[in-house]
């Protein structure tokens, strides 16, 4: 996701990013408000004022989404689970926890924080709308009424009891606390999420039959997204259960082709990448690893500059790389790759590179165990 997003800065030490799809969502909200909602409900507003109000309302709407995610993030950090980033995308926002909560109580508190923030915002904006045009003017009344309604709807929708919604995490926390079975609780919340998703898709199809294509496509798309996310949540827990007890040493590759920082990108591609079929290469200078270069860094260099650009210029420097020890658990390795949004991670022992673990290595490790039935 990071490669398709851009940074908006940091807040409370948490990086705030926006996926490119968020720009589409922002534009749609501005268009909907300026072309439909505000002109239909507040015809007294001048067209120029309506457009400016639509932009301001859209900004505060997405600020409300950030506040919702900050609710999750700050409670999570308070419980010892830092959140490195919040990402805005077309369906809202997502706080990326450094790891899953280890206690049902923590899961519950983190999950419920977001909707509580949205309810509080709904009350605040509702008070602004309740004051009325005579006190705050018509533009602020329209602004407050729309944001109050949307924040209230956001809180209610997120409380639906299925993954990946907050209500799904609340459901998992309750079932987990009662049964002491995290995997079963996750499966139940995932199944509930898929049922909600299929309900939304069915609703979208019904609207399509009635000719309401715009709402039909959007609702069905939201349903599809929820179904995918719910399935992935269950699959992630199953993966973690399978990886438990295994280390990076078991899955790492030790025959990584090493390249020098002075090698050109052209030579790297011609003599190493195409010959080995590998996707990432440790950069070694003076018998020490100085960085890592992957296909992503190679693609970032214009083709016409391959002959003059060196590996040392294009690589990810060592200080920016996360690494793990050979005895690190594969669950930890997987979580670090997810957090850093990378496909591979160096394995370092006593300051020396001893191997690499890529997502493909983990998949091959799992497939081999499944084939052998061990």
CSV table of N, CA and C in Angstrom, one decimal, residues 34 41 75 158 169 180 196 273 279 308 336 341 371:
chain,number,residue,atom,x,y,z
A,34,UNK,N,-21.5,19.6,-3.6
A,34,UNK,CA,-21.7,20.8,-4.4
A,34,UNK,C,-22.7,20.7,-5.5
A,41,UNK,N,-30.9,21.0,-0.7
A,41,UNK,CA,-31.4,21.3,0.6
A,41,UNK,C,-31.2,22.7,1.1
A,75,UNK,N,-5.3,4.6,21.8
A,75,UNK,CA,-5.6,3.6,22.8
A,75,UNK,C,-4.7,2.4,22.6
A,158,UNK,N,-19.7,1.0,11.4
A,158,UNK,CA,-18.5,0.3,11.9
A,158,UNK,C,-18.8,-0.6,13.0
A,169,UNK,N,-14.3,-6.7,15.4
A,169,UNK,CA,-13.2,-6.9,16.4
A,169,UNK,C,-13.8,-6.9,17.8
A,180,UNK,N,-11.7,-18.3,25.2
A,180,UNK,CA,-10.2,-18.4,25.3
A,180,UNK,C,-9.7,-19.1,24.0
A,196,UNK,N,-22.2,-10.1,6.1
A,196,UNK,CA,-22.6,-8.7,5.9
A,196,UNK,C,-22.2,-8.3,4.5
A,273,UNK,N,20.4,-10.2,-12.3
A,273,UNK,CA,18.9,-10.4,-12.1
A,273,UNK,C,18.4,-11.4,-13.1
A,279,UNK,N,14.8,-11.5,-6.9
A,279,UNK,CA,14.1,-10.2,-6.9
A,279,UNK,C,14.8,-9.2,-6.0
A,308,UNK,N,24.6,4.4,-16.3
A,308,UNK,CA,25.4,5.3,-15.5
A,308,UNK,C,25.1,5.3,-14.0
A,336,UNK,N,7.0,-8.0,10.6
A,336,UNK,CA,7.9,-6.9,10.2
A,336,UNK,C,7.8,-6.5,8.7
A,341,UNK,N,6.0,-2.8,4.8
A,341,UNK,CA,5.5,-2.9,3.4
A,341,UNK,C,6.6,-3.4,2.4
A,371,UNK,N,2.9,-30.5,2.0
A,371,UNK,CA,3.1,-31.6,1.1
A,371,UNK,C,3.5,-32.8,1.9
